[in-house]
Coordinates of C-alpha atoms in Angstrom, one line a residue:
X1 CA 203.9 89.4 65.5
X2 CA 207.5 87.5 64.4
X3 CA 206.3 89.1 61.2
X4 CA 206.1 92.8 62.2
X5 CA 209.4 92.0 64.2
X6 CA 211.3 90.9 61.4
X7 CA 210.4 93.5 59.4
X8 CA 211.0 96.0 62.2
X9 CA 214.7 94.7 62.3
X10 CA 214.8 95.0 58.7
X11 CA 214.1 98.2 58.5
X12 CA 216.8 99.8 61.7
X13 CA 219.4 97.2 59.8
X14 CA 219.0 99.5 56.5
X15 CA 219.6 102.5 58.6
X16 CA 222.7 101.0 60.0
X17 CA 223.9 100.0 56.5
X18 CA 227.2 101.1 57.7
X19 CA 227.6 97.9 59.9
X20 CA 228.1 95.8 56.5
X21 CA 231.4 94.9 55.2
X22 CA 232.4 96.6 51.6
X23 CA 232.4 93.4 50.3
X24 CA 228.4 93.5 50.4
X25 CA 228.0 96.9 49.8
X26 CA 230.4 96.8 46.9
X27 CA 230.1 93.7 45.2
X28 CA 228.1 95.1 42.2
X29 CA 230.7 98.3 41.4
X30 CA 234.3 98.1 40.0
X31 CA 237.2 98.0 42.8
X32 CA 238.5 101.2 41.8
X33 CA 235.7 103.0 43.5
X34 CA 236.7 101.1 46.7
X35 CA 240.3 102.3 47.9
X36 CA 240.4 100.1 51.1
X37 CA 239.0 97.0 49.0
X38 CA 242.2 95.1 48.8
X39 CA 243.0 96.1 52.8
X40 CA 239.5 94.5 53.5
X41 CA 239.9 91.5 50.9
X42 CA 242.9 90.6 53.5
X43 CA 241.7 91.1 56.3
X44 CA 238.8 88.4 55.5
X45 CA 241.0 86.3 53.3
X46 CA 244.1 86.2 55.1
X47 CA 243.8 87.4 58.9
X48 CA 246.8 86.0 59.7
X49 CA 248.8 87.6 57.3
X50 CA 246.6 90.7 58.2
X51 CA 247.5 91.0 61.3
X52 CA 251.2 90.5 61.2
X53 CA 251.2 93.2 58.8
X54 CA 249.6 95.5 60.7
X55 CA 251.4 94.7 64.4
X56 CA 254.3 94.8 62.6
X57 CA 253.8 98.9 61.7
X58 CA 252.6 99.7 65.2
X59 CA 255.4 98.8 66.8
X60 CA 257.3 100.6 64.7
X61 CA 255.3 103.7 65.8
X62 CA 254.8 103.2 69.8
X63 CA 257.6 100.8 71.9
X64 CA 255.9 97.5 73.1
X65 CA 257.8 95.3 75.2
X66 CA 257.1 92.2 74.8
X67 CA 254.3 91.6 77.7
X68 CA 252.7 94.5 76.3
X69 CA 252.7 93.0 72.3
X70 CA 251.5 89.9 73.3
X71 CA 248.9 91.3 75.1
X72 CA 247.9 93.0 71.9
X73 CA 248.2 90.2 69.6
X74 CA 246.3 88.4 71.2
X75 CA 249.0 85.6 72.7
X76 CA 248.3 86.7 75.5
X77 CA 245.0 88.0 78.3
X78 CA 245.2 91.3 78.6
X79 CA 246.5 92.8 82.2
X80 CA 245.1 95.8 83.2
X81 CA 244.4 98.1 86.3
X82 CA 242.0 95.8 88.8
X83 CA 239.5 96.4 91.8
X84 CA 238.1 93.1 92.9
X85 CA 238.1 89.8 91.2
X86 CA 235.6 89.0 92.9
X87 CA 233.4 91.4 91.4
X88 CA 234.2 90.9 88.1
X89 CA 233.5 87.2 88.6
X90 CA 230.0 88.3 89.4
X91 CA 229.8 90.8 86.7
X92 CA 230.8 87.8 84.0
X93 CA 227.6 85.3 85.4
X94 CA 225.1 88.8 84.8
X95 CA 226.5 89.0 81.6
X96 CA 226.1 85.3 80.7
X97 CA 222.3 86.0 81.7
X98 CA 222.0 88.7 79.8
X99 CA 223.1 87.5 76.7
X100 CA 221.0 84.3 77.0
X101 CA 218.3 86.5 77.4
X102 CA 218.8 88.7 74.7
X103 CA 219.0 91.8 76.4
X104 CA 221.0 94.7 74.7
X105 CA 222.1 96.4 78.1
X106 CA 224.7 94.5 79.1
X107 CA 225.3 91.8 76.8
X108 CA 228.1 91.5 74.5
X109 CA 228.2 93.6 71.4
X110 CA 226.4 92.6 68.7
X111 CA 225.2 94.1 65.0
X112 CA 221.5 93.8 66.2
X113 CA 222.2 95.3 69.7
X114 CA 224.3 98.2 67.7
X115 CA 221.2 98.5 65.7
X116 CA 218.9 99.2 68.7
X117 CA 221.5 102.0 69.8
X118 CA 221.6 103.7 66.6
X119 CA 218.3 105.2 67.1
X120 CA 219.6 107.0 70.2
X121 CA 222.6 108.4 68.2
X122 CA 220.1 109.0 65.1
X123 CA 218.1 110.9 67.3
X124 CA 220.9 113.0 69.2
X125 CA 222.6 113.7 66.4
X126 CA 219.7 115.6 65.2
X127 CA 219.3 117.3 68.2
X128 CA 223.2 118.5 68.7
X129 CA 221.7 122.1 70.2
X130 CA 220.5 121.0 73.6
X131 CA 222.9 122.9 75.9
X132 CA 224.7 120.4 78.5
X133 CA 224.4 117.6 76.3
X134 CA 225.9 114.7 77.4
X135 CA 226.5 116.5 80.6
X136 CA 223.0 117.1 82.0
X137 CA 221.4 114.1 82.9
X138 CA 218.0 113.0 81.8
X139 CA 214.7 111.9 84.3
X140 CA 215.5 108.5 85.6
X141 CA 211.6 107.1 84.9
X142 CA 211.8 107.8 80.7
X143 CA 215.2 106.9 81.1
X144 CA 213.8 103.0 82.9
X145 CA 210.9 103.3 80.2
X146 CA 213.6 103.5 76.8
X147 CA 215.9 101.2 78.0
X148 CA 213.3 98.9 78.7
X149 CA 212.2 99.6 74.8
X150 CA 215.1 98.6 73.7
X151 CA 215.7 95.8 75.2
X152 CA 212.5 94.1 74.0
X153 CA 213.8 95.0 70.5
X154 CA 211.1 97.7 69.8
X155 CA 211.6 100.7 66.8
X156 CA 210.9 103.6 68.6
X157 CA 209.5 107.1 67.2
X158 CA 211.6 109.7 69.6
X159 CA 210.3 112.7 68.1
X160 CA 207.2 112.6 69.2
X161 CA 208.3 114.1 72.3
X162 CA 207.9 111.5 75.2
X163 CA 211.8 111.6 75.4
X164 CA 213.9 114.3 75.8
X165 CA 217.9 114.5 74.3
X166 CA 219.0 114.1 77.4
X167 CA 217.8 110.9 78.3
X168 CA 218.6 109.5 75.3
X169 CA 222.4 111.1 75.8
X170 CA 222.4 109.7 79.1
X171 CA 221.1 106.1 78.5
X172 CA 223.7 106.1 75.4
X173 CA 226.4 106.5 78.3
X174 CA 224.7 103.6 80.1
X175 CA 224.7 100.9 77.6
X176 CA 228.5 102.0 76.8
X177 CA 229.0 101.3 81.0
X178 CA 227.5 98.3 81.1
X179 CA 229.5 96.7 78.2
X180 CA 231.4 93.3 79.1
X181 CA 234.5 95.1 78.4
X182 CA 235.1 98.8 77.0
X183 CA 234.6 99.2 73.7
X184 CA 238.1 99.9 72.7
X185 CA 238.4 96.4 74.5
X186 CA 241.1 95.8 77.1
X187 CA 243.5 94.5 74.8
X188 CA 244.5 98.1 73.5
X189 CA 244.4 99.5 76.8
X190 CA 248.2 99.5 77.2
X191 CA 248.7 100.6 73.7
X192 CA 246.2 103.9 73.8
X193 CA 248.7 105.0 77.0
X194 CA 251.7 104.4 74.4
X195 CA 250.2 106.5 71.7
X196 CA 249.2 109.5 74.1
X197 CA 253.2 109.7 74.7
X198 CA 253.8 110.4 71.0
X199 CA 255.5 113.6 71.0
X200 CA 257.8 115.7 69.0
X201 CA 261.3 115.6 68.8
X202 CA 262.8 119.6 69.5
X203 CA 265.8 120.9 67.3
X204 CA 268.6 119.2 69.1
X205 CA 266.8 115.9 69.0
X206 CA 264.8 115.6 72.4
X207 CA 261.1 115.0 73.2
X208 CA 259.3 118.0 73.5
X209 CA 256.0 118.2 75.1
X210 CA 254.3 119.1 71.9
X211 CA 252.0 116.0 70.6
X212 CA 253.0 114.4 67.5
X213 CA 250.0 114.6 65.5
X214 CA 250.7 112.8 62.3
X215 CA 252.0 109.8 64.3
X216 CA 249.3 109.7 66.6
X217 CA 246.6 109.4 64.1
X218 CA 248.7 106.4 62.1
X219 CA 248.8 104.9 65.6
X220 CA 244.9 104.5 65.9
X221 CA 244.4 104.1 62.3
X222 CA 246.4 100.8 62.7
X223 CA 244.9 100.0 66.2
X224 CA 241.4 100.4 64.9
X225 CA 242.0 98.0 62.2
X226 CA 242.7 95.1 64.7
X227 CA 239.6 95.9 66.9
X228 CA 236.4 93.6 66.4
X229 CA 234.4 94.2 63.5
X230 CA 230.7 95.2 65.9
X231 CA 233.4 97.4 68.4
X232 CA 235.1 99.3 65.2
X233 CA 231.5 100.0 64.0
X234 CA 229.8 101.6 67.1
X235 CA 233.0 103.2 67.8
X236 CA 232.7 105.1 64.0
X237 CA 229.2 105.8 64.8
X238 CA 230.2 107.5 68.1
X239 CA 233.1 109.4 67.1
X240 CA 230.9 110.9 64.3
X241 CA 228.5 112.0 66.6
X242 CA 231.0 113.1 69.2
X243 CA 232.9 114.7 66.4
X244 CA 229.7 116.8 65.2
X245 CA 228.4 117.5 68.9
X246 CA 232.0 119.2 69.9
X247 CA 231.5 121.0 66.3
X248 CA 228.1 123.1 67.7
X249 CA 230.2 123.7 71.1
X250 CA 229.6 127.4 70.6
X251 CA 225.7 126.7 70.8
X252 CA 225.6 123.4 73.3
X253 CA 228.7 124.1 75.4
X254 CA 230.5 120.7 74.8
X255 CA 234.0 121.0 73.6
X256 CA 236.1 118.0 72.6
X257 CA 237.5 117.8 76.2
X258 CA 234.1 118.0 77.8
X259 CA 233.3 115.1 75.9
X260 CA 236.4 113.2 76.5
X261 CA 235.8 113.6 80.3
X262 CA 232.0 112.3 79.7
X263 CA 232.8 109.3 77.7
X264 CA 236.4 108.2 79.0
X265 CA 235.3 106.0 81.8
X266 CA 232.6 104.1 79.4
X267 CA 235.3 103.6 76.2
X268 CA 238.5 103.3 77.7
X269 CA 238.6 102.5 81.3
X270 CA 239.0 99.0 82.4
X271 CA 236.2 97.7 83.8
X272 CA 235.6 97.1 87.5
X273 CA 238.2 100.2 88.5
X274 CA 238.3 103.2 90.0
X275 CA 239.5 106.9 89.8
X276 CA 242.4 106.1 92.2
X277 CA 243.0 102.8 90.6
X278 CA 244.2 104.2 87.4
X279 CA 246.4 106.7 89.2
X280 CA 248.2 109.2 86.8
X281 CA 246.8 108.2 83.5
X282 CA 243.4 109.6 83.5
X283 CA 244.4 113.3 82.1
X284 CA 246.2 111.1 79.8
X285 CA 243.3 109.3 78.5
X286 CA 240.9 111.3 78.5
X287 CA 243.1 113.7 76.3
X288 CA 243.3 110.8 73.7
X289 CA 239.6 110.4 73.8
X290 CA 239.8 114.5 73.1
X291 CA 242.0 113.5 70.3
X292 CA 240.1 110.6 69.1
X293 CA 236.7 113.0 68.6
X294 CA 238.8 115.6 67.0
X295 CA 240.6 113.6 64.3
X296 CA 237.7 110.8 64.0
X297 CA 237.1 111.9 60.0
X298 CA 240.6 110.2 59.9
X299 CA 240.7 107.3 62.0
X300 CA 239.1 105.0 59.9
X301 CA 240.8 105.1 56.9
X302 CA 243.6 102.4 56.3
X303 CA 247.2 104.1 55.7
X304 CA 248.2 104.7 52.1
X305 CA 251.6 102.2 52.6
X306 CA 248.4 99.7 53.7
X307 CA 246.3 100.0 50.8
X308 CA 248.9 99.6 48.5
X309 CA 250.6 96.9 50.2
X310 CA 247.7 95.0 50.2
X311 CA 246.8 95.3 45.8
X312 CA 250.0 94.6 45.0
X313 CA 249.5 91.3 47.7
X314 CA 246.8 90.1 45.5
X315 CA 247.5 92.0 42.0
X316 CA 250.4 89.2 41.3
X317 CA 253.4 91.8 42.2
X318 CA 256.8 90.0 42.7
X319 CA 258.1 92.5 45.0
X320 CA 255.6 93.9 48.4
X321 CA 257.3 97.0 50.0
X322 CA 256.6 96.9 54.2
X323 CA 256.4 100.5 55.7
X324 CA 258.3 98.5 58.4
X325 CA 262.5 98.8 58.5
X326 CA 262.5 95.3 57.9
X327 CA 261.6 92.6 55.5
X328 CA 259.0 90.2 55.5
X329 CA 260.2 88.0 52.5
X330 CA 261.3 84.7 52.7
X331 CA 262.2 84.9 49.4
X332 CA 260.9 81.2 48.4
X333 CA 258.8 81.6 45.7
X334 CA 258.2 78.2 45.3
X335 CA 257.0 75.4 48.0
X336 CA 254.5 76.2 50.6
X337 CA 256.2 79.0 52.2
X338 CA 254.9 81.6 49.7
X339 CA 251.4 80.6 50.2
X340 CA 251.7 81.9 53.7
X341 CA 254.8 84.5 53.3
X342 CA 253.2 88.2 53.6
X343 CA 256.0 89.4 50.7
X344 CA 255.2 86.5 48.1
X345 CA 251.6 85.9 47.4
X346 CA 250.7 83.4 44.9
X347 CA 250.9 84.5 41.2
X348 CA 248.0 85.7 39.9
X349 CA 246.6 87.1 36.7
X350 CA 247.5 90.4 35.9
X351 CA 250.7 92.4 34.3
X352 CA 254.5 91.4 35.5
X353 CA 256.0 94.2 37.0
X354 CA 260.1 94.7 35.3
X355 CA 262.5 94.2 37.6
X356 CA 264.4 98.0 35.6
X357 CA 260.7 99.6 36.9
X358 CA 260.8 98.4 40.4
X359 CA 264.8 99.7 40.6
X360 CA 263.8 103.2 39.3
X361 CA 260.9 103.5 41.4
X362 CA 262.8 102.4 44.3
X363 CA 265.6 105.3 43.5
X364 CA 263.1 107.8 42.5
X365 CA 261.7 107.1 46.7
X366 CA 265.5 106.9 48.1
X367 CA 265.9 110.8 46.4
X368 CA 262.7 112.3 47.9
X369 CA 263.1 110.5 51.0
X370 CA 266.8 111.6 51.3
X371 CA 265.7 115.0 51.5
X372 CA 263.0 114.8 53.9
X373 CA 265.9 113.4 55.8
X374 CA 268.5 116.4 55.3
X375 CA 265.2 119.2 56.1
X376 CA 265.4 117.4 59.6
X377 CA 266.9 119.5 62.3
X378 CA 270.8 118.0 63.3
X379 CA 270.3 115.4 65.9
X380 CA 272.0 112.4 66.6
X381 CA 268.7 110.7 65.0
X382 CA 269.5 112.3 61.6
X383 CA 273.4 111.3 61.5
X384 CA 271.7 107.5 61.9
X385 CA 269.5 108.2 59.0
X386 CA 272.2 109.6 57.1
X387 CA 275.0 106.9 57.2
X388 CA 271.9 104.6 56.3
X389 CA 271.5 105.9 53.6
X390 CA 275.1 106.3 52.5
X391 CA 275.4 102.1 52.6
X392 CA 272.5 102.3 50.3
X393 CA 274.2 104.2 48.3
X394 CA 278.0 102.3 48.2
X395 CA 276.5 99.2 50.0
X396 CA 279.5 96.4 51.4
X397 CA 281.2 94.1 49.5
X398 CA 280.9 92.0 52.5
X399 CA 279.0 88.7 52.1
X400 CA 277.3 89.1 55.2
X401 CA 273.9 90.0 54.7
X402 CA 272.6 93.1 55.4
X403 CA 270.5 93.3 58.7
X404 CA 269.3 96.8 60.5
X405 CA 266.7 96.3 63.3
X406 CA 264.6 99.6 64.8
X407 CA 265.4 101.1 67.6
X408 CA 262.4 101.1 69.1
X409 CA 261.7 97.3 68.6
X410 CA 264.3 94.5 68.0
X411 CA 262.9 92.3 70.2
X412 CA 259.4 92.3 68.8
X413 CA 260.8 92.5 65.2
X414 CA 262.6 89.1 65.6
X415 CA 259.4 87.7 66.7
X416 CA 257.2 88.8 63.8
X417 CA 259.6 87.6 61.5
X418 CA 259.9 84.5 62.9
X419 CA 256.3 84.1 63.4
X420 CA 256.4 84.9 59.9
X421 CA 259.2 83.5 58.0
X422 CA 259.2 80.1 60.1
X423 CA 262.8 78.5 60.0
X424 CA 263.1 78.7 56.3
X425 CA 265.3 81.5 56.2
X426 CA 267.4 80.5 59.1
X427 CA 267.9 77.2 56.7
X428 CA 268.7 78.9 54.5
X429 CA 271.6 80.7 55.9
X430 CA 272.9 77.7 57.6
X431 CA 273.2 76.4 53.9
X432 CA 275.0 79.6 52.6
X433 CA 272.2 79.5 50.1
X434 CA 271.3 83.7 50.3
X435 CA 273.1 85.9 48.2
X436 CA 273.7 89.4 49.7
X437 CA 270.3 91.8 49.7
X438 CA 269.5 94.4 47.8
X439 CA 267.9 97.8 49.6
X440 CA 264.6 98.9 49.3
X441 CA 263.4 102.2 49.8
X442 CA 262.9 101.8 53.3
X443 CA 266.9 100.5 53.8
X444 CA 265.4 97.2 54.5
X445 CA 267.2 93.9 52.7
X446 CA 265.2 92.4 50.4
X447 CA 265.5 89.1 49.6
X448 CA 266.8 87.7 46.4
X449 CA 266.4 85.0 43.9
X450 CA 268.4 81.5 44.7
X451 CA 270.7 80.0 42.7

């Protein structure tokens, strides 16, 4: 009988091959075939580094104050919209049981618990037709009778016709309820509310209405990169299915929004709440669940400023460029600080890069970038952005260094750096030791070679 188990498990694990990390699945082909290998050679060799990397270029997209950022990075527990604690102290003993027992429906997330759900979404997602899906609910006995299944860690043939769509649609909703936590955790609660107010900016500057699409989908490609490894695969696994579902709306009725309003409560929602605890946001999130199902080919996919930040961290570059506005060098290649400095990896193997190549690149981006600048319409925004780029241009001849902080977060930017840099660069300036930066493309300073 373990026999037959084990090989049962082996088998729904090779239908869920896309729970494994790249490493495994790549290890036998050449990098190049593997854009996000370096961004996942980070994240498992370096989380630290990692993650300051990528908080760093959220809060350049969405203001965090700092309650909010720590909440996100993890410093610390989250707050969020509560009914009764009470309730939730119950909830966490039930949950504790459940995961002893090794139940699926409510117990933490795990790979083999994802594996048991993936032949629900295996089986809905060849059955996207039904009209209602999602919507209609299925007959409470099958429903008892498959969850019970899968619990006891059974493979189950659903074609043969003992279950219909809908109670496999519906009991997929279930195990997403009964989740510890939701599955976009509560960490990123706050931040999903700060990404649905991404908007446009109108011709004389102002916030329009109008959702900012580009930066909206950055936001969550970021955000998804700091969830949990099991939560960021069964939230790709829904999405696709979502994603495909809303796709055949014209023959099952379910658009994006329909689906949103289905599956907001059991991915987003804090748990242990109500409609009237959450007040004015829920047309707000269940419009970025619409917006997660509609760009979710997207979402997954590391940014390109990511990818490449993260060869040249391990190609042996001299010089890492940060999408942020400011640096993350230390500029101490030597000593321990560049073991652990985000902007000076240890040398490797590999070709030196000139210093003449990295100035005409850097010039080459200043041009194209200037003129994505001047296209903008006038706005107070763009005279900013302009007299940047003019001390670029004719920097000072002062010998203070050059320091310009973003807008939208100069608290939280002092705090990554220092959480980054340690006190070796504000040594360093005690000691009159820096020479004044150069520019990068970004108008950041970068730091420069000591005496």
């Amino acid at each position: 009988m373990a026999a037959d188990n084990n090989h049962n498990l082996d088998k729904r694990s090779s239908k869920c091959n896309v729970f494994n990390t790249q490493e495994k699945s790549l290890s036998s082909q050449p990098v190049i075939f593997n854009p996000d290998f370096f961004v996942e050679r980070l994240r498992h060799e370096h989380p630290q580094a990692f993650t300051d990397l990528v908080l760093s270029n959220i809060t350049r997209l969405i203001d965090l104050p700092g309650d909010e950022f720590s909440q996100l990075s993890g410093e610390a527990e989250p707050r969020v919209p509560t009914t009764s604690a009470a309730g939730g102290f119950l909830r966490s003993l039930n949950f504790l049981k459940r995961k002893e027992k090794g139940l699926v429906f409510g117990a933490p997330l795990t790979e083999e618990g994802i594996a048991q759900i993936y032949q629900l979404i295996e089986y809905l997602s060849k059955n996207l037709h039904v009209e209602g899906l999602f919507r209609v609910p299925g007959h409470s006995l099958r429903q008892a009778t498959l969850k019970e299944m899968l619990n006891a860690g059974a493979e189950i043939d659903l074609e043969t016709g003992d279950f219909h769509p809908n109670d496999a649609a519906t009991l997929l909703k279930a195990f997403l309820g009964e989740l510890p936590e939701p599955l976009l955790t509560h960490r990123h609660y706050l931040a999903h509310l700060k990404i649905g107010e991404l908007t446009r900016f109108d011709e004389l500057g102002n916030k329009s209405t109008v959702p900012d699409k580009e930066r909206q989908i950055e936001a969550f490609q970021l955000l998804f990169m700091l969830l949990p490894p099991a939560n960021r695969s069964l939230l790709k696994l829904l999405l696709d299915l979502l994603y495909h579902t809303a796709r055949n709306q014209h023959v099952n009725k379910m658009s994006a929004i329909n689906l949103a309003t289905m599956f907001a409560p059991h991915v987003i929602w804090p748990k242990n709440v109500t409609a009237s605890d959450l007040q004015g946001n829920i047309e707000k999130l269940n419009k970025g669940v619409a917006s997660l199902i509609r760009y979710s080919q997207k979402l997954f996919k590391a940014p390109a400023y990511i990818k490449e930040y993260a060869r040249l961290y391990f190609t042996g570059s001299a010089v890492l460029k940060s999408n942020d506005d400011m640096t993350l060098c230390s500029g101490a290649k030597n000593g321990p600080t560049a073991a652990v400095s985000l902007c000076t990896p240890t040398k490797r193997s590999g070709p030196e890069v000139s210093d003449t190549e990295h100035q005409d690149y850097t010039q080459s981006a200043l041009r194209e970038l200037y003129q994505q600048v001047n296209k903008m319409p006038e706005s107070a925004k763009k005279k900013k952005l302009i007299k940047q780029f003019e001390k670029v241009q004719s920097p000072s001849d002062s010998k203070a260094p050059v320091c310009r902080r973003h807008w939208r977060s100069r608290s939280l930017g002092e705090k990554i750096k220092r959480k980054v840099l340690g006190s070796q660069i504000l040594m360093d300036k005690e000691n009159g030791r820096l020479k004044p930066p150069q520019l990068s493309m970004c108008g950041s300073p970068k730091a420069t070679k000591k005496d």
